[in-house]
CSV table of C-alpha atoms and ligand atoms in Angstrom, one decimal:
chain,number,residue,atom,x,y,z
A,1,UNK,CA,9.0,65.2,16.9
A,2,UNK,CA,5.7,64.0,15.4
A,3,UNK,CA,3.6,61.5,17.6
A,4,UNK,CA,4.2,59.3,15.1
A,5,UNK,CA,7.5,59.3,14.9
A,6,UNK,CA,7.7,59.2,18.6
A,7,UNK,CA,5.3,55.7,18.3
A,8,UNK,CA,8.3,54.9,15.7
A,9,UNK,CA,11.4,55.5,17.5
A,10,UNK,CA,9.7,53.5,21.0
A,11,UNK,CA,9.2,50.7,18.5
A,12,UNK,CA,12.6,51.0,17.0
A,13,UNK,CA,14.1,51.4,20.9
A,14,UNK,CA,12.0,49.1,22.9
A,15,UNK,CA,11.2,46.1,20.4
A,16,UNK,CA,7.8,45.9,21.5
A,17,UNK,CA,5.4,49.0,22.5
A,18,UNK,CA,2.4,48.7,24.4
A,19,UNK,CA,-0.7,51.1,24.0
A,20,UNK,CA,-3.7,51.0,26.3
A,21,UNK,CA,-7.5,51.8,25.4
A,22,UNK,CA,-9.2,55.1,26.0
A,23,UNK,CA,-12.1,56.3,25.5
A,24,UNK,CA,-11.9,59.7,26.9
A,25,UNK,CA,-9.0,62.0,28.0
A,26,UNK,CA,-9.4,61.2,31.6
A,27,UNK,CA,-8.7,57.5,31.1
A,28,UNK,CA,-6.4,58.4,28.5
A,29,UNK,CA,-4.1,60.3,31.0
A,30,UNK,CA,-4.7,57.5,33.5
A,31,UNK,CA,-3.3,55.1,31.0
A,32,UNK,CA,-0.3,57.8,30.5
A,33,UNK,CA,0.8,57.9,34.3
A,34,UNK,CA,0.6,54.3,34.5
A,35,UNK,CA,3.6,54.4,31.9
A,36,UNK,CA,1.8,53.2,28.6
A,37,UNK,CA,3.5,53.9,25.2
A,38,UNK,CA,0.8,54.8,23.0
A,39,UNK,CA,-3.0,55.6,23.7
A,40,UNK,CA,-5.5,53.1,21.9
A,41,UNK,CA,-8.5,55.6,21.0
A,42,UNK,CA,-10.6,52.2,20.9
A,43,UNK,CA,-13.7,52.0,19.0
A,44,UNK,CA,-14.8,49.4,21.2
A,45,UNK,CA,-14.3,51.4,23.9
A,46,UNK,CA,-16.2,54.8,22.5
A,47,UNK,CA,-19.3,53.0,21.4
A,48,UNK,CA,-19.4,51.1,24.9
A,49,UNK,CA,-19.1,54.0,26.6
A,50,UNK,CA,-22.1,55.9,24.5
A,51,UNK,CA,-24.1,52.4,25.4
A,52,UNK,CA,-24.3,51.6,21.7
A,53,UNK,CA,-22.8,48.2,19.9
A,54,UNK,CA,-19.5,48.4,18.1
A,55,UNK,CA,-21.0,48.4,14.6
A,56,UNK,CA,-20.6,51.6,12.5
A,57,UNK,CA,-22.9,53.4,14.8
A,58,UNK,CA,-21.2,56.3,15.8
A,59,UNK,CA,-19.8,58.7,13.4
A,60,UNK,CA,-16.3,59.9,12.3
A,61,UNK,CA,-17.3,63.0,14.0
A,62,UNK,CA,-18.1,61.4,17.3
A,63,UNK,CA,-15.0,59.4,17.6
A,64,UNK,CA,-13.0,62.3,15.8
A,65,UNK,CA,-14.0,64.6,18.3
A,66,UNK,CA,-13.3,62.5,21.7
A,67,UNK,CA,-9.9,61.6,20.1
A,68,UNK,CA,-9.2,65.3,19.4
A,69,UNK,CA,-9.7,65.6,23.4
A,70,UNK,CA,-7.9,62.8,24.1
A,71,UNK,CA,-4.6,64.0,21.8
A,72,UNK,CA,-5.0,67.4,23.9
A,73,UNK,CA,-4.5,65.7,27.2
A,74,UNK,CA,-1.7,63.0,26.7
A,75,UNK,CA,2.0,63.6,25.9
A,76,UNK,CA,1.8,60.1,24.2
A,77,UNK,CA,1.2,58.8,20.8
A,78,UNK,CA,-2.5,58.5,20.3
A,79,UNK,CA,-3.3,55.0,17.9
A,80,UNK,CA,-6.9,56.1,16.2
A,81,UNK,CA,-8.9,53.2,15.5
A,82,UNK,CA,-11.2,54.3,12.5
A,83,UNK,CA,-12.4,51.0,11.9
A,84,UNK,CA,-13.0,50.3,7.8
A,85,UNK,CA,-12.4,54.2,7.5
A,86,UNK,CA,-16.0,55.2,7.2
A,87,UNK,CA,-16.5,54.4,3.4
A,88,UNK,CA,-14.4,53.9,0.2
A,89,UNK,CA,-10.9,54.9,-0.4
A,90,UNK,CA,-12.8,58.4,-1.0
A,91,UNK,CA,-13.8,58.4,2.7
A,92,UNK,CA,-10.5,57.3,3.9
A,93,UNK,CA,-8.7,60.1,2.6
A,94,UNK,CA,-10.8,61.8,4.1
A,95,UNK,CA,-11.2,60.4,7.6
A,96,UNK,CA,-7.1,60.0,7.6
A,97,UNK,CA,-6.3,64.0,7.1
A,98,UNK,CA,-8.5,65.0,9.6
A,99,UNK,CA,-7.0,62.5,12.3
A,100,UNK,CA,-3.9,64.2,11.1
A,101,UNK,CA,-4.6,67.0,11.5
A,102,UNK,CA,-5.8,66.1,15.6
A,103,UNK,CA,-2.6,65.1,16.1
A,104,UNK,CA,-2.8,61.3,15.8
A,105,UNK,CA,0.6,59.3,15.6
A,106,UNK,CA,-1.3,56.4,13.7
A,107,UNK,CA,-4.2,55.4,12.6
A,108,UNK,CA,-5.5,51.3,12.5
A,109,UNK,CA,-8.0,50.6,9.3
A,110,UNK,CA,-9.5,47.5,8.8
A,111,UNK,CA,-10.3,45.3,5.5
A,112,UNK,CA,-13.8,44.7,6.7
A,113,UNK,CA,-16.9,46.1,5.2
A,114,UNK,CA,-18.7,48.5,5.9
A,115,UNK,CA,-21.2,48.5,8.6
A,116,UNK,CA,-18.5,46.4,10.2
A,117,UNK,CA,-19.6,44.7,13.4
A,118,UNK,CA,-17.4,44.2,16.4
A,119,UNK,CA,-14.6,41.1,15.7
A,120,UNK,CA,-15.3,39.7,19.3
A,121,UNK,CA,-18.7,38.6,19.0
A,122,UNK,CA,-19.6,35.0,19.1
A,123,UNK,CA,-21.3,34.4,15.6
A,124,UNK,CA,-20.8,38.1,14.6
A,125,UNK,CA,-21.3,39.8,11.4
A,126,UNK,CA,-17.6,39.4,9.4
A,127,UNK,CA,-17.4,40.2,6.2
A,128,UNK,CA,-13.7,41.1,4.3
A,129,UNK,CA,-13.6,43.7,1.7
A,130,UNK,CA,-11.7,42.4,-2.3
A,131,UNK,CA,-7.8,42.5,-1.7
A,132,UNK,CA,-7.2,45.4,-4.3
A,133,UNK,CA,-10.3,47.5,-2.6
A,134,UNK,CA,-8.4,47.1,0.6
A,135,UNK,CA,-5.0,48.5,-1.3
A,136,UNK,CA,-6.7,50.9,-2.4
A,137,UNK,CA,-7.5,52.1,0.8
A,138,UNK,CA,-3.9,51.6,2.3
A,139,UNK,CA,-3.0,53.8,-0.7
A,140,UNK,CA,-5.8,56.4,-0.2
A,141,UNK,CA,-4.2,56.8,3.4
A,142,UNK,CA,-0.9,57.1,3.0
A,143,UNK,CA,-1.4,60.0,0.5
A,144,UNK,CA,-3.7,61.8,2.9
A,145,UNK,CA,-1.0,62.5,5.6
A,146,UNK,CA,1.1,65.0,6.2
A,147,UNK,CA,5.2,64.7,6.0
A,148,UNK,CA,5.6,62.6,9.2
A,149,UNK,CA,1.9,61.8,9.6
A,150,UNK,CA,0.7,59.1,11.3
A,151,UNK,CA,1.7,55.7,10.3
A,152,UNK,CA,-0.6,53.9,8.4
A,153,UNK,CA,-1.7,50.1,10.3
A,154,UNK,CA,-3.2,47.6,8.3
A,155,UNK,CA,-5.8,45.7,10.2
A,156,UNK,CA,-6.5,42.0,8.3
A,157,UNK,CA,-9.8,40.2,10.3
A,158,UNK,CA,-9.4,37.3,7.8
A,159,UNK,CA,-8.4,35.0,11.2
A,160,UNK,CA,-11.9,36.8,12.7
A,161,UNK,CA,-13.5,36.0,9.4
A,162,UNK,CA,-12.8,32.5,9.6
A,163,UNK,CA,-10.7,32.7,6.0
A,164,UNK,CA,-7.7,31.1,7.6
A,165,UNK,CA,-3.9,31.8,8.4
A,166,UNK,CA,-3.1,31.6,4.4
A,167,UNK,CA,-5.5,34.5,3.1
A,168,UNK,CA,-4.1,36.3,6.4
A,169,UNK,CA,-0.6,36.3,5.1
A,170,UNK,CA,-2.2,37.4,1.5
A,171,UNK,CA,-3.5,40.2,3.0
A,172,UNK,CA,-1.0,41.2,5.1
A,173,UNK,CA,1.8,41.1,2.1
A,174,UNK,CA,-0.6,42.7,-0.3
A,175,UNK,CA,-1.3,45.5,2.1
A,176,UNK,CA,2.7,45.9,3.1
A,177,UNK,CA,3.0,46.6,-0.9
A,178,UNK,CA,0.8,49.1,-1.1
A,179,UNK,CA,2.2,51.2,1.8
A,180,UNK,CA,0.9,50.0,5.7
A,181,UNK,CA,3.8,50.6,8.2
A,182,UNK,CA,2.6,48.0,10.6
A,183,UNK,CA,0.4,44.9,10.3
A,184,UNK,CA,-2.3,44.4,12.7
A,185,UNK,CA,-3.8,40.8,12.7
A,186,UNK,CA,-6.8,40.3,14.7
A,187,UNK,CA,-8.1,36.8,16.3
A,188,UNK,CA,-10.5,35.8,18.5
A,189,UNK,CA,-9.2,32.4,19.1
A,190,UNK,CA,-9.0,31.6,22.9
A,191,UNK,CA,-5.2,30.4,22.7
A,192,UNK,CA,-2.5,32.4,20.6
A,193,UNK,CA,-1.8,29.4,18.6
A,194,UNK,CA,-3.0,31.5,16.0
A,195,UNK,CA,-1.3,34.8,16.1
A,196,UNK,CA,1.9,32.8,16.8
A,197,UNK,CA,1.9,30.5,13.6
A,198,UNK,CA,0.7,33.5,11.6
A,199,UNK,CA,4.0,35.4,13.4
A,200,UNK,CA,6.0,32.9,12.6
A,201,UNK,CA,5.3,32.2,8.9
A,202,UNK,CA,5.8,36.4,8.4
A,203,UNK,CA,8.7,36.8,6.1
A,204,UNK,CA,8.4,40.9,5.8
A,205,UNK,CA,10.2,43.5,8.2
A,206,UNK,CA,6.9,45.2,8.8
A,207,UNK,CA,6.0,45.2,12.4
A,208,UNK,CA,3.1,42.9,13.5
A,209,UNK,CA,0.4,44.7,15.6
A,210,UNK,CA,-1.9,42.5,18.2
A,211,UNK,CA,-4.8,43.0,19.9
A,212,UNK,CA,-4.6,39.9,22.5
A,213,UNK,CA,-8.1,40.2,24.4
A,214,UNK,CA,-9.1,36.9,23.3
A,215,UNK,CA,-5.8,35.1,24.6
A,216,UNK,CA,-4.7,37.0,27.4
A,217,UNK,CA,-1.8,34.0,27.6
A,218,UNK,CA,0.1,35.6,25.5
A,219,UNK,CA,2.3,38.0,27.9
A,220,UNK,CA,4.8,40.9,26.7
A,221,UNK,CA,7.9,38.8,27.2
A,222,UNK,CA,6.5,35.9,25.1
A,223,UNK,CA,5.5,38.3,22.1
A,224,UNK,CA,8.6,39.9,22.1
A,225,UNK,CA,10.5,36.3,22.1
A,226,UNK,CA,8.6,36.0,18.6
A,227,UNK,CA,11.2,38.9,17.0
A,228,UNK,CA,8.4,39.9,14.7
A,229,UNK,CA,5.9,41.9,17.3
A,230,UNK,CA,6.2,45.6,17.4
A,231,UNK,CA,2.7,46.9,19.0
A,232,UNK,CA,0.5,45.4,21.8
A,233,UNK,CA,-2.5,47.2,21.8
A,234,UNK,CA,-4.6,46.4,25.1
A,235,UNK,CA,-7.8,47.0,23.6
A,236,UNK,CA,-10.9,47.5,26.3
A,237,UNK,CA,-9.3,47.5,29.3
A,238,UNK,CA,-10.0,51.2,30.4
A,239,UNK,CA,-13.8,50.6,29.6
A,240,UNK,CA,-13.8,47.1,31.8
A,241,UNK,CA,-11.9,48.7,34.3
A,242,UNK,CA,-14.3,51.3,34.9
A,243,UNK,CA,-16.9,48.9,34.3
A,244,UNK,CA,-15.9,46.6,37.5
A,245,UNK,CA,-15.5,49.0,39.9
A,246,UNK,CA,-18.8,51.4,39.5
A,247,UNK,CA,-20.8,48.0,39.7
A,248,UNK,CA,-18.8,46.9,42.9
A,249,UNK,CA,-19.4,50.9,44.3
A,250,UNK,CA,-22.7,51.2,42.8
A,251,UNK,CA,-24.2,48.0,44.5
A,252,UNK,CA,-22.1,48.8,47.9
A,253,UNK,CA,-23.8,52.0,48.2
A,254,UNK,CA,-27.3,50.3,47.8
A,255,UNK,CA,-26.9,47.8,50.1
A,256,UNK,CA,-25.4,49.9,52.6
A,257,UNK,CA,-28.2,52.7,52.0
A,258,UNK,CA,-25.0,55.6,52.0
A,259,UNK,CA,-21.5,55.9,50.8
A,260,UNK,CA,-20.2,56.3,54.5
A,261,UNK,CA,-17.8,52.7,53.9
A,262,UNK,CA,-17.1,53.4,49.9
A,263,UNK,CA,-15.7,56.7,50.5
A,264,UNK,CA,-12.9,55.5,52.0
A,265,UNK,CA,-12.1,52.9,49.3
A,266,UNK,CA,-12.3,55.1,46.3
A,267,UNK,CA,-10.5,58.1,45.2
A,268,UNK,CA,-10.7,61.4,46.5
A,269,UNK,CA,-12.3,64.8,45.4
A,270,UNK,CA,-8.8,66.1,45.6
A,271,UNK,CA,-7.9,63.2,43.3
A,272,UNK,CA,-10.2,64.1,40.5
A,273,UNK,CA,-9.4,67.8,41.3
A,274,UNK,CA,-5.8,66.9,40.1
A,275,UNK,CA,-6.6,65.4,37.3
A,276,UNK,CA,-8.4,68.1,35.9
A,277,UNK,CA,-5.6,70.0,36.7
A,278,UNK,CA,-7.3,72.0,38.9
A,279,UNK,CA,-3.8,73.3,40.5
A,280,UNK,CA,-2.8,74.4,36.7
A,281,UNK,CA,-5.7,76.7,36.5
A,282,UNK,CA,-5.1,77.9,40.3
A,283,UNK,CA,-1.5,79.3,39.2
A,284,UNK,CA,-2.8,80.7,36.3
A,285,UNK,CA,-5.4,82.6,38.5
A,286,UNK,CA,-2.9,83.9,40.6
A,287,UNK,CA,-0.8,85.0,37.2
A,288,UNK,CA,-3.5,86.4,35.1
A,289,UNK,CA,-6.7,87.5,37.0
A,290,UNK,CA,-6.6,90.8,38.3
B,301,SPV,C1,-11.5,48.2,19.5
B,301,SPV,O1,-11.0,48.3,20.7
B,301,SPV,O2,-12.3,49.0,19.1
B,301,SPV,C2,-11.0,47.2,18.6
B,301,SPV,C3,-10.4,46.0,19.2
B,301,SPV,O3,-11.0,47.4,17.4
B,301,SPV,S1,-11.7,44.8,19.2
B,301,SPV,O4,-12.8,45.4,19.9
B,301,SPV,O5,-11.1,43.6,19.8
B,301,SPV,O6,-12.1,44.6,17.8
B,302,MG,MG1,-12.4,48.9,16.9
């Protein structure tokens, strides 16, 4: 099976799948043993993580290759965020064969323009691209893939835009027609109010998508009670994870001038030995060198 008909059939089975942010293949596989669904090959997450801002400043090559890495390490479907897809519907074709061809079981493009800057951000930059450019787009995508290619996720920032819960269902109808599989809608609102009256005025069998960051509220159980949510994507919680803890070691070890007391708290050598799969290449020794 493809990974994105394994992403499919979990959301078909389960109701609701859950996918986790990465943003590389060690946190990726992390996110794997503890028993997500789907990676989340987060933007966000990437551009943190190089200690840039979210906005268009990395290239399709840099996240390209770091997802490659990531598809090589996890059994799971990997959810590629390309953000507006790097261009025009041109550049989308592009972008979308070559995530393809990594192995991607979906990608996530959004209907903002181009540089975007990062929904979250208090006063941020949010600008939405013409309806029909965005089809386009959609279109542009779902020609680019293989038979059984990743599924194609519309992602509508109208509600990040500030254009209200009406041009969000516009967009999200207008992109169903011309071909997404699921619709993500972002918000930044504090409260899912918004997600949930935009869930609950959607007419269409398409899968909604959400990204709930902003409203942390809204648990598993409750989107699932909705009927109408088919993909939780959990989107920078690898990066503020990580974040957290090398801050709390990092200060520990300067106050304590040593890591005598941290060693004990954080993982092992052996740890990180095994998840390099350092016991894989030690049979593979004992087959192969001579
Ligand atoms: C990402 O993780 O890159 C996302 C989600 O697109 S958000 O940062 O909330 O826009
Ligand atoms: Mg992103």
């Amino acid at each position: 099976m493809t990974a994105s008909q394994i992403l499919k059939d979990t959301i078909a089975r389960e109701g609701l799948a859950h996918a986790m942010a990465a943003h590389n293949p060690l946190s990726a596989r992390l996110a794997e043993r503890a028993g997500f669904h789907a990676i989340w090959a987060s933007g966000f997450e990437l551009s943190a993580a190089y200690g840039v801002p979210d906005a268009s400043l990395l290239s399709m090559t840099q996240h390209l290759d770091m997802t490659r890495a990531i598809c090589e390490q996890v059994a799971i479907p990997v959810i590629a965020d390309i953000d507006t897809g790097y261009g025009n519907a041109i550049n989308v074709g592009h972008v979308v064969a070559a995530y393809d061809r990594a192995g991607v079981g979906a990608v996530v493009i959004e209907d903002k323009t181009f540089p975007k800057d990062t929904s979250l951000l208090a006063g941020g930059r949010q600008e939405l691209v013409r309806i029909e450019e965005f089809q386009g787009k959609i279109e542009a995508a779902c020609a680019a893939r293989s038979k059984d290619g990743p599924l194609v996720i519309a992602r509508t920032e109208a509600l990040i835009a500030g254009a209200g819960l009406d041009e969000a269902h516009r967009r999200g109808r207008a992109y169903v027609e011309a071909g997404a599989d699921l619709i993500l809608v972002h918000s930044k609102q504090k409260t899912p109010h918004e997600v949930l009256a935009f869930c609950a005025h959607w007419d269409l069998k398409t899968p909604i998508a959400l990204v709930p960051t902003a409203y942390p509220d809204l648990t598993e159980s409750k989107m699932r009670a909705t009927g109408k949510i088919g993909l939780v994507i959990y989107g920078n919680h690898a990066i503020r994870a990580a974040v957290s803890e090398m801050k709390r070691v990092f200060a520990r070890i300067r106050e304590e001038g040593g890591i005598k007391s941290v060693d004990k708290e954080i993982v092992s050598v052996d740890e990180i030995f095994e998840l390099q799969d350092v016991p894989g290449m030690k049979a593979r020794e004992k087959r192969f060198l001579r």
